Amino acid sequence: MIKMFVSRVSGTQRGSHDVIPLWRRGLLTLVLLLAATAAMATPASLVLNDENGKYFTGGHLEFLEDASSALSLADVRNAVYASRFQSVDKPTPSFGFTSSSMWFRFKLENRSATFKDWLLEVQYPPLDHVDVYLIAPDGSYELMRGGDRLPFDARAVKQRNINFRLHVPHGDSRDVYIRVRTDSSLQLPLVLWNVPAYLEAKEVEQHLMGLYYGISIGLLVFNLILFLSTRDKPYFYYVYYLLTYFLFQATLHGLTYEYLWPDAPGWANTALPIFMACGTIGVTEFTRSFLDVGKSFPRLNRVFTALLIVALATAAAAFIAPYSLMIRLGTLEAIVACMTAFATGLYAVVKGIKQARYFMIAWSVFLIGSILYSLKTFSVLPPVFVTEYGQQIGSALEVILLSMALADRLRILKEENERIQRQATTLLEARVQERTSELDIALQKLAEANETLRELNLTDPLTGIKNRTFFNERYAEEWRRAVRQKYPIALIMVDIDHFKSINDRYGHLCGDACIRTVAKVLQDSLRRPSDHAARYGGEEFCLILPHSDPYGVAELAEDVRRHVQDREVVFGSERLKLTVSAGVAIMLPGQEEDPDTLIADADAALYEAKRLGRNRVEIHARYKLLTMCNDERSVQALY
């Protein structure tokens, strides 16, 4: 076509003058080639359809720098400026800190039969002014303004990122022009959504943000509690650093503007460099206190003092100084502070300071994330996920690792204190070894005497079995255990029949022999370590039988009665036959049950046996049915 056009022009010229000079033909051909190349380089339209709910605009964008910030929409659409637009060669346009305004344009074509309204989202909240022009084919346009210099309610959707609603009817196309002017780093990560896809994505994003900041706040509170309990300065500076750093992160990502001060756009801008400077103060003071820089590295301590002074000055100046200057200075200070903390930690590791190990690992992770983010801010690296969220990823790991570092530091200090105490103890022991040895012997004898005294206190001197004191203590313990573990406990009350008559006829010594005989039978009848026999009082005894079935308890009581009946008591020339009466009670105790109930039931059963003629075993009426159930499953069913 170019050759045909040249030929036609050449033919026309031959008709009126002479042949066109060769150099003019060459120049005309070059101009036409450049025009064709420019037309071929124009980005394709962004086609919207029903299949996709999310579109990245990077490959469809062109940009124009407006150094004077004086161009209007009509100016940039004029042929003179329209031809100066350049294609964006990155997924996301990024220009670092610039005083120029930037114009962007792309073309939309809506082939979606479902969606006419789309949301254009700017995924970088700190931009000051973002003006979007939606131009119809007839030349009319709709102007929408956004940015963090405008009230939060001005946004199409009340969300942390700047966003605009674009109305494009089915089958229509629109030219979109965007003008951006900001004192912050200028980058324009644009994403176009249909409404359902946008809402779904933002719900997931909100959950992730909530998880990140929820964990952060939890760790902050945890370390604050540790500071209040230990009064250790590093914990205080760490809590301060966490607070300011997470406020900086929340401000950078538009969360504080959304939730804390949506009606204060001026403060939303001022807060970012202030929180950044305060974070630098936290880094400086935490590192200085954690590594004890003033004592271990006096020269480096001067560097930390200088950083602290500069950061304090920056935080104060941010209230009145230009934002563009303060954000650059704050970013530079943060880089220097992180590098200084890293270098100090490395130097401490080389010097053999133990608590510097976790510290170095934590700051290595965070430093990598911070460097990636800072290089993105200065347009050295593109604003991709790793660079955009580098500080958040690094900080999440850093918080955990620094908490471990603080715990490790306390452990090291504890071990050091213990080592000093051990040395002092060794020296003291060397001086008083003999006295200590004598004291140990005396204490051992005292312990043995106490144990013997306790055993005597719990043992009946006449029979050698346990006494009433032991019964009271052990019964209370077994009752509580039975309630807790939900198993039955049984008591057998045993009383010597006609004991008063024996005493009156044969004397108390003979009565004592009878008591010893019955005690021996009871002691020999115990089948398990958990069973206990005790002299309850006078000629009365009691057996504690935890975890017993009703039939077995009744059988044991009958065995005791029979063995006593079959045994003779030899006292001098006298040979006596004894009988006993026994009362049985068993219960599955509950929380509301009174332990005395079981004792009273066993005692009542004993007196019933006495009333019915003695030399017999009687089971309390409420438990009598249980003894008729020799099948274990039947017994369990009763409970």
XYZ file of C-alpha atoms in Angstrom:
639
model
C 0.000 0.000 0.000
C 2.878 2.288 0.790
C 4.384 1.632 -2.664
C 1.028 2.263 -4.365
C 0.634 5.507 -2.446
C 4.136 6.592 -3.439
C 3.516 5.621 -7.053
C 0.310 7.641 -7.193
C 1.988 10.648 -5.737
C 4.879 10.205 -8.167
C 2.538 9.916 -11.121
C 0.733 13.090 -10.177
C 3.965 14.978 -9.959
C 5.111 13.805 -13.402
C 1.963 15.217 -14.868
C 2.584 18.742 -13.676
C 6.277 19.121 -13.204
C 9.086 16.635 -13.437
C 9.990 13.535 -11.551
C 9.986 13.973 -7.736
C 13.516 14.055 -6.451
C 14.690 10.743 -5.053
C 15.347 12.109 -1.567
C 11.746 13.295 -1.242
C 10.479 9.848 -2.165
C 12.749 8.286 0.449
C 11.599 10.736 3.133
C 7.938 10.128 2.309
C 8.454 6.360 2.492
C 10.194 6.693 5.897
C 7.352 8.806 7.330
C 4.750 6.310 6.157
C 6.749 3.396 7.637
C 7.021 5.172 10.999
C 3.294 5.875 10.988
C 2.532 2.245 10.246
C 4.908 1.112 13.003
C 3.253 3.475 15.498
C -0.162 2.161 14.529
C 1.021 -1.399 14.994
C 2.516 -0.520 18.435
C -0.767 0.884 19.782
C -1.985 -1.452 22.573
C -5.053 -3.515 21.828
C -8.381 -2.764 23.473
C -9.196 -4.446 26.783
C -12.104 -6.732 25.884
C -14.530 -7.550 28.703
C -16.640 -10.693 28.607
C -18.686 -12.987 30.820
C -15.939 -15.579 31.184
C -13.554 -13.508 33.313
C -14.331 -11.373 36.313
C -10.886 -9.820 36.734
C -8.645 -8.009 34.228
C -5.174 -6.507 34.591
C -4.704 -3.383 32.500
C -0.887 -3.411 32.336
C -0.577 -4.675 28.754
C -3.195 -2.208 27.482
C -1.902 0.995 29.099
C -0.109 3.965 27.602
C 1.318 6.877 29.577
C 2.288 10.497 29.073
C 4.350 12.565 31.516
C 3.018 16.050 32.240
C 6.009 17.793 33.818
C 4.120 21.084 34.282
C 0.940 19.403 35.592
C -0.950 21.875 33.380
C -2.398 19.642 30.634
C -6.135 19.085 30.456
C -8.082 16.204 28.939
C -8.566 18.178 25.756
C -4.814 18.802 25.561
C -3.785 15.176 25.892
C -6.405 14.100 23.324
C -5.063 16.671 20.893
C -3.008 15.150 18.083
C 0.154 16.888 19.307
C 0.127 15.130 22.704
C -1.841 12.038 21.717
C 1.076 10.865 19.596
C 3.458 11.225 22.556
C 1.827 8.516 24.645
C 4.142 5.566 25.240
C 3.275 1.951 25.925
C 3.806 0.732 29.481
C 6.514 -1.926 29.351
C 5.825 -3.293 32.879
C 2.860 -5.178 34.357
C 2.368 -2.181 36.647
C 3.518 1.350 35.772
C 5.874 2.701 38.443
C 7.747 6.007 38.392
C 9.051 6.397 41.953
C 8.909 9.874 43.500
C 8.121 12.496 40.844
C 6.663 15.993 40.823
C 5.122 15.415 37.378
C 1.550 14.445 36.740
C 1.079 11.267 34.761
C -1.617 10.598 32.198
C -2.651 7.047 31.330
C -5.073 5.772 28.748
C -6.542 2.507 27.537
C -9.564 1.425 25.526
C -12.435 -0.722 26.830
C -14.762 -2.894 24.798
C -17.619 -4.563 26.660
C -18.762 -7.834 25.104
C -20.377 -9.048 28.343
C -24.111 -9.540 28.082
C -24.403 -9.740 31.877
C -22.389 -6.861 33.275
C -22.666 -3.190 32.356
C -21.068 -1.807 35.513
C -17.421 -2.557 36.248
C -15.105 -1.502 39.062
C -11.707 -0.011 38.334
C -9.468 -0.542 41.368
C -6.153 1.192 42.096
C -4.275 -1.239 44.338
C -1.977 1.380 45.862
C -3.838 3.493 48.471
C -1.331 6.367 49.139
C -1.955 8.153 45.790
C -3.119 11.740 46.409
C -5.196 12.534 43.316
C -6.550 10.091 40.733
C -8.931 11.507 38.098
C -10.664 9.035 35.770
C -12.311 10.173 32.512
C -14.714 7.691 30.881
C -15.153 8.916 27.287
C -18.060 7.781 25.121
C -17.772 7.373 21.311
C -19.626 10.682 20.803
C -16.941 12.557 22.739
C -18.921 13.098 25.955
C -17.258 11.962 29.131
C -17.813 11.286 32.791
C -15.233 12.566 35.302
C -14.644 10.653 38.556
C -12.207 11.821 41.208
C -10.449 9.742 43.824
C -7.337 9.562 45.992
C -6.452 9.762 49.653
C -6.736 13.545 49.613
C -10.494 13.190 49.221
C -12.928 12.042 51.944
C -13.257 8.285 52.208
C -17.002 8.426 51.467
C -16.249 9.742 47.959
C -15.242 6.240 46.833
C -17.617 4.134 44.747
C -17.137 1.199 47.109
C -16.154 1.904 50.731
C -12.927 -0.076 50.652
C -9.273 0.628 51.456
C -8.148 0.802 47.814
C -9.138 3.692 45.526
C -11.878 2.531 43.149
C -14.255 3.821 40.464
C -17.470 2.498 38.925
C -17.350 2.373 35.101
C -20.628 2.061 33.182
C -20.074 0.477 29.757
C -23.198 -0.889 27.982
C -23.045 -4.209 26.183
C -21.416 -3.904 22.778
C -20.076 -0.392 23.448
C -16.508 0.771 23.791
C -15.019 3.518 25.935
C -11.732 5.385 26.087
C -10.425 5.662 29.622
C -8.012 8.455 30.555
C -6.484 8.623 34.016
C -4.573 11.528 35.509
C -2.442 10.835 38.606
C -0.705 13.434 40.747
C 0.837 12.520 44.117
C 3.607 13.327 46.556
C 4.080 9.639 47.334
C 5.746 7.088 45.116
C 3.778 7.077 41.856
C 2.686 3.624 40.782
C -0.592 2.552 39.257
C -1.518 -1.128 39.729
C -4.902 -1.141 37.950
C -7.362 -4.020 38.047
C -10.808 -4.091 36.423
C -13.501 -6.257 38.060
C -17.086 -7.184 37.583
C -18.967 -6.582 40.835
C -19.450 -10.212 42.027
C -15.794 -11.104 41.416
C -14.699 -7.939 43.217
C -16.833 -8.608 46.283
C -15.682 -12.222 46.481
C -11.997 -11.275 46.198
C -12.318 -8.523 48.780
C -13.991 -10.856 51.255
C -11.027 -13.216 51.056
C -8.618 -10.276 51.292
C -10.393 -8.949 54.365
C -10.102 -12.327 56.059
C -6.377 -12.506 55.305
C -5.841 -8.957 56.536
C -7.839 -9.708 59.659
C -5.737 -12.805 60.284
C -2.463 -10.905 59.809
C -3.360 -7.970 62.022
C -5.189 -10.180 64.524
C -2.046 -12.258 65.038
C -0.004 -9.056 65.215
C -2.221 -7.528 67.893
C -2.217 -10.800 69.823
C 1.586 -10.912 69.828
C 1.722 -7.255 70.827
C -0.556 -7.851 73.821
C 1.363 -10.998 74.756
C 4.694 -9.165 74.789
C 3.137 -6.254 76.680
C 2.035 -8.684 79.402
C 5.560 -10.105 79.483
C 6.956 -6.608 79.912
C 4.553 -5.834 82.755
C 5.549 -9.066 84.489
C 9.318 -8.888 83.877
C 9.898 -5.107 83.634
C 12.586 -5.954 81.090
C 13.337 -2.932 78.851
C 13.754 -4.876 75.576
C 10.140 -6.029 75.884
C 8.973 -2.419 76.221
C 10.872 -1.263 73.123
C 9.738 -4.335 71.219
C 6.090 -3.608 72.044
C 6.602 0.027 71.010
C 8.240 -1.053 67.760
C 5.429 -3.529 67.000
C 2.765 -0.890 67.634
C 4.330 1.757 65.382
C 5.301 -0.697 62.680
C 1.831 -2.213 62.398
C 0.281 1.267 62.388
C 2.640 2.122 59.525
C 1.632 -1.027 57.639
C -2.064 -0.393 58.229
C -1.695 3.221 57.052
C 0.306 2.236 53.971
C -2.399 -0.218 52.929
C -5.268 2.181 53.601
C -6.728 0.390 56.615
C -6.351 3.259 59.092
C -7.970 5.614 56.574
C -10.847 3.169 56.184
C -11.436 2.348 59.863
C -9.784 4.982 62.098
C -9.906 8.395 60.413
C -11.988 8.249 57.169
C -12.938 11.927 57.521
C -9.343 13.186 57.924
C -7.568 12.826 54.555
C -4.901 15.352 55.572
C -3.933 13.342 58.644
C -4.085 10.112 56.597
C -1.169 11.487 54.534
C 0.758 12.968 57.458
C 0.493 9.803 59.547
C 2.529 7.647 57.143
C 5.942 9.357 57.541
C 5.251 9.867 61.274
C 4.644 6.164 61.867
C 7.648 5.337 59.707
C 9.884 7.595 61.824
C 8.424 6.198 65.045
C 9.123 2.699 63.754
C 12.739 3.718 63.169
C 12.900 4.863 66.798
C 11.551 1.461 67.876
C 14.131 -0.414 65.781
C 16.949 1.724 67.161
C 16.038 1.464 70.827
C 15.067 -2.208 70.737
C 18.373 -3.174 69.127
C 20.307 -1.009 71.554
C 18.620 -2.503 74.628
C 18.436 -6.113 73.426
C 22.129 -6.323 72.506
C 23.199 -4.003 75.328
C 24.999 -1.818 72.772
C 25.924 0.864 75.312
C 27.949 -1.643 77.323
C 29.145 -4.044 74.631
C 29.809 -1.623 71.730
C 30.276 1.970 73.020
C 31.271 3.375 69.627
C 28.283 1.889 67.848
C 26.116 3.353 70.569
C 26.856 6.816 69.182
C 25.470 5.767 65.791
C 22.249 4.619 67.456
C 22.007 7.910 69.322
C 22.376 9.824 66.056
C 19.700 7.689 64.391
C 17.372 8.296 67.325
C 17.831 12.071 67.125
C 17.235 12.146 63.354
C 14.130 9.949 63.653
C 12.699 12.127 66.437
C 13.310 15.220 64.315
C 11.659 13.579 61.310
C 8.593 12.573 63.310
C 8.223 16.147 64.577
C 8.899 17.768 61.188
C 6.376 15.524 59.421
C 3.554 17.612 60.929
C 4.612 20.692 58.975
C 7.120 19.686 56.269
C 6.092 18.573 52.758
C 4.926 14.994 52.564
C 7.122 14.184 49.563
C 10.258 15.188 51.487
C 9.265 13.425 54.714
C 8.316 10.136 53.050
C 11.638 10.004 51.220
C 13.591 10.909 54.345
C 11.607 8.404 56.414
C 12.234 5.629 53.896
C 15.952 6.412 53.866
C 16.095 6.439 57.678
C 14.289 3.102 57.842
C 16.804 1.536 55.465
C 19.764 2.929 57.441
C 18.259 1.817 60.779
C 17.595 -1.716 59.504
C 21.088 -1.966 58.032
C 22.593 -0.713 61.289
C 20.580 -3.200 63.340
C 21.637 -5.974 60.993
C 25.316 -4.994 61.109
C 25.237 -4.709 64.907
C 23.609 -8.122 65.233
C 26.214 -9.647 62.891
C 29.027 -8.034 64.871
C 27.496 -9.361 68.104
C 27.353 -12.889 66.663
C 31.018 -12.656 65.660
C 31.853 -11.476 69.184
C 30.124 -14.547 70.600
C 27.090 -12.853 72.194
C 24.605 -15.710 72.449
C 21.334 -13.752 72.368
C 22.307 -12.264 68.989
C 21.636 -15.517 67.116
C 17.846 -15.363 66.894
C 18.091 -11.605 66.589
C 20.222 -11.949 63.458
C 17.926 -14.497 61.854
C 14.857 -12.324 62.549
C 16.392 -9.156 61.179
C 17.785 -10.983 58.153
C 14.277 -12.038 57.195
C 12.793 -8.612 57.861
C 15.646 -6.779 56.149
C 15.164 -8.759 52.977
C 11.471 -7.864 52.933
C 12.161 -4.185 53.725
C 14.834 -3.883 51.042
C 12.505 -5.380 48.469
C 9.777 -2.915 49.423
C 12.138 0.096 49.471
C 13.619 -0.791 46.087
C 10.075 -1.003 44.764
C 9.359 2.449 46.223
C 12.333 3.913 44.325
C 11.299 2.078 41.114
C 14.371 -0.159 41.114
C 12.127 -3.240 41.321
C 8.615 -3.630 39.906
C 5.651 -3.578 42.334
C 4.843 -7.281 42.262
C 3.423 -9.314 45.186
C 6.792 -10.048 46.811
C 7.937 -6.419 46.694
C 4.541 -4.914 47.546
C 4.021 -7.162 50.588
C 7.678 -7.828 51.377
C 7.531 -5.990 54.680
C 4.399 -7.859 55.778
C 5.831 -11.254 54.892
C 9.145 -10.408 56.521
C 7.534 -8.829 59.570
C 5.288 -11.839 60.199
C 8.359 -14.058 60.396
C 10.341 -11.402 62.234
C 7.737 -11.030 64.999
C 7.854 -14.745 65.705
C 11.639 -14.920 65.552
C 12.140 -11.839 67.742
C 9.739 -13.266 70.316
C 11.906 -16.372 70.277
C 14.967 -14.136 70.579
C 13.545 -12.451 73.678
C 12.708 -15.817 75.187
C 16.198 -17.055 74.352
C 17.692 -13.950 75.937
C 15.767 -14.568 79.169
C 16.895 -18.187 79.087
C 20.537 -17.132 78.685
C 20.232 -14.602 81.517
C 18.619 -17.248 83.691
C 21.386 -19.719 82.931
C 23.986 -17.073 83.712
C 22.329 -16.285 87.018
C 22.139 -19.969 87.799
C 25.826 -20.370 86.972
C 26.725 -17.519 89.331
C 24.506 -19.000 92.013
C 26.104 -22.397 91.537
C 29.553 -20.888 91.997
C 28.455 -19.096 95.128
C 26.789 -22.234 96.425
C 29.915 -24.294 95.742
C 32.053 -21.802 97.624
C 29.633 -21.740 100.518
C 29.417 -25.517 100.634
C 33.199 -25.752 100.729
C 33.265 -23.548 103.833
C 30.450 -25.223 105.750
C 30.692 -28.802 104.466
C 30.971 -30.382 107.879
C 28.103 -28.450 109.388
C 25.960 -29.163 106.333
C 26.697 -32.875 106.625
C 25.719 -32.870 110.289
C 22.607 -30.937 109.491
C 21.689 -33.424 106.745
C 22.069 -36.302 109.190
C 19.958 -34.517 111.758
C 17.320 -33.697 109.158
C 17.310 -37.302 107.946
C 16.799 -38.568 111.469
C 14.094 -35.983 111.991
C 12.372 -37.073 108.779
C 12.554 -40.700 109.823
C 11.214 -39.814 113.247
C 8.389 -37.828 111.662
C 7.561 -40.738 109.379
C 7.613 -43.147 112.322
C 5.488 -40.759 114.330
C 3.009 -40.447 111.484
C 2.872 -44.210 111.095
C 2.287 -44.582 114.814
C -0.350 -41.895 114.657
C -2.203 -43.858 111.957
C -1.728 -47.335 113.498
C -3.809 -48.873 116.265
C -1.287 -49.899 118.969
C -3.365 -52.853 120.151
C -4.030 -54.604 116.848
C -1.328 -53.312 114.522
C -3.881 -52.404 111.855
C -4.849 -48.851 110.897
C -6.847 -46.678 113.273
C -9.795 -44.295 113.033
C -7.597 -41.355 111.946
C -6.318 -43.372 108.999
C -9.871 -44.432 108.157
C -11.103 -40.835 108.048
C -8.267 -39.694 105.765
C -8.277 -42.693 103.427
C -12.072 -42.867 103.157
C -12.204 -39.184 102.143
C -9.518 -39.761 99.482
C -11.200 -42.873 98.093
C -14.592 -41.128 98.029
C -13.195 -38.218 95.986
C -11.449 -40.623 93.604
C -14.637 -42.661 93.161
C -16.612 -39.480 92.354
C -13.981 -38.367 89.856
C -13.517 -41.736 88.139
C -17.163 -42.834 88.542
C -16.787 -46.225 90.197
C -18.559 -47.733 93.278
C -17.130 -47.789 96.780
C -18.187 -50.211 99.561
C -17.913 -50.276 103.351
C -18.192 -53.295 105.695
C -18.788 -52.469 109.354
C -17.814 -55.399 111.684
C -18.621 -55.602 115.404
C -17.726 -58.376 117.901
C -20.848 -59.948 119.344
C -21.363 -59.905 123.153
C -18.014 -58.160 123.655
C -19.103 -56.479 126.899
C -19.979 -59.869 128.392
C -16.527 -61.213 127.440
C -14.866 -58.238 129.105
C -16.967 -58.577 132.200
C -16.408 -62.331 132.487
C -12.784 -62.772 131.380
C -11.315 -59.293 131.849
C -9.978 -56.615 129.560
C -6.832 -58.538 128.619
C -8.946 -61.314 127.214
C -11.046 -58.709 125.438
C -7.869 -57.306 123.915
C -6.941 -60.799 122.661
C -10.351 -61.081 121.031
C -9.921 -57.702 119.330
C -6.496 -58.743 118.009
C -7.919 -62.019 116.676
C -10.679 -60.271 114.721
C -8.207 -57.642 113.421
C -5.948 -60.446 112.141
C -8.850 -62.079 110.315
C -9.794 -58.766 108.730
C -6.216 -58.002 107.668
C -5.831 -61.482 106.158
C -9.096 -61.127 104.230
C -7.927 -58.156 102.170
C -7.409 -59.228 98.564
C -6.215 -56.049 96.822
C -3.728 -53.279 97.631
C -6.533 -50.735 97.382
C -8.558 -52.451 100.173
C -7.990 -51.277 103.756
C -9.019 -52.471 107.217
C -9.154 -50.131 110.213
C -10.245 -50.274 113.818
C -13.202 -47.925 113.899
C -13.553 -47.805 117.680
C -13.685 -50.241 120.612
C -14.685 -53.653 119.257
C -15.873 -52.173 115.923
C -13.935 -52.384 112.636
C -14.434 -51.118 109.124
C -13.234 -52.256 105.671
C -12.882 -49.760 102.785
C -13.373 -51.518 99.444
C -13.152 -49.188 96.421
C -14.105 -50.345 92.923
C -15.968 -53.433 94.201
C -19.029 -55.186 92.838
C -21.972 -55.750 95.219
C -21.817 -59.551 95.133
C -18.099 -59.656 95.908
C -18.509 -57.308 98.881
C -21.277 -59.423 100.384
C -19.208 -62.574 99.831
C -16.176 -61.005 101.534
C -18.280 -59.989 104.544
C -19.599 -63.548 104.842
C -16.035 -64.960 104.629
C -14.955 -62.697 107.504
C -17.910 -63.765 109.616
C -17.237 -67.453 108.956
C -13.479 -67.266 109.609
C -14.028 -65.522 112.944
C -16.624 -68.116 113.903
C -14.228 -70.963 113.019
C -11.320 -69.554 115.002
C -10.685 -70.026 118.747
C -9.265 -67.365 120.996
C -6.768 -68.914 123.448
C -6.334 -66.867 126.599
C -4.487 -68.688 129.382
C -6.450 -71.830 130.054
C -9.544 -70.406 128.376
C -10.594 -71.195 124.834
C -13.239 -68.861 123.519
C -15.425 -68.918 120.455
C -16.194 -65.540 118.892
C -18.803 -64.349 116.448
C -19.145 -61.061 114.653
C -21.952 -59.188 112.973
C -21.353 -57.246 109.764
C -23.197 -54.474 107.936
C -22.610 -53.900 104.209
C -23.258 -50.772 102.143
C -22.138 -49.921 98.587
C -22.696 -46.802 96.518
C -21.725 -45.152 93.229
C -21.060 -41.675 94.633
C -21.958 -38.479 92.850
C -20.988 -34.850 93.253
C -24.067 -34.138 95.383
C -23.738 -37.208 97.613
C -22.589 -36.880 101.255
C -19.767 -39.333 102.182
C -21.348 -39.789 105.610
C -24.390 -41.373 103.946
C -22.475 -44.543 103.096
C -21.052 -44.800 106.648
C -24.506 -44.337 108.145
C -25.927 -47.024 105.820
C -23.216 -49.538 106.767
C -23.713 -48.749 110.440
C -27.492 -49.174 110.106
C -26.988 -52.541 108.387
C -24.699 -53.613 111.258
C -27.304 -52.784 113.867
C -29.914 -54.604 111.806
C -27.683 -57.707 111.929
C -27.459 -57.311 115.699
C -31.215 -56.961 115.967
C -31.821 -60.098 113.927
C -29.752 -62.292 116.218
C -26.071 -61.472 115.623
C -23.440 -63.655 113.900
C -24.734 -62.652 110.507
C -24.140 -60.318 107.573
C -26.804 -57.801 106.761
C -26.917 -55.568 103.678
C -28.588 -52.209 103.890
C -32.056 -52.346 102.393
C -31.351 -49.947 99.528
C -28.405 -52.109 98.337
C -29.891 -55.555 99.024
C -31.064 -56.031 95.430
C -27.513 -55.577 94.184
C -26.234 -58.748 95.866
C -28.779 -60.780 93.974
C -27.094 -59.822 90.696
C -24.101 -62.115 90.275
C -23.801 -61.161 86.588
C -21.417 -58.249 86.043
C -23.457 -56.747 83.238
C -26.514 -56.764 85.475
C -24.555 -54.974 88.172
C -23.413 -52.357 85.685
C -26.952 -51.882 84.471
C -28.066 -51.026 88.006
C -25.649 -48.086 87.948
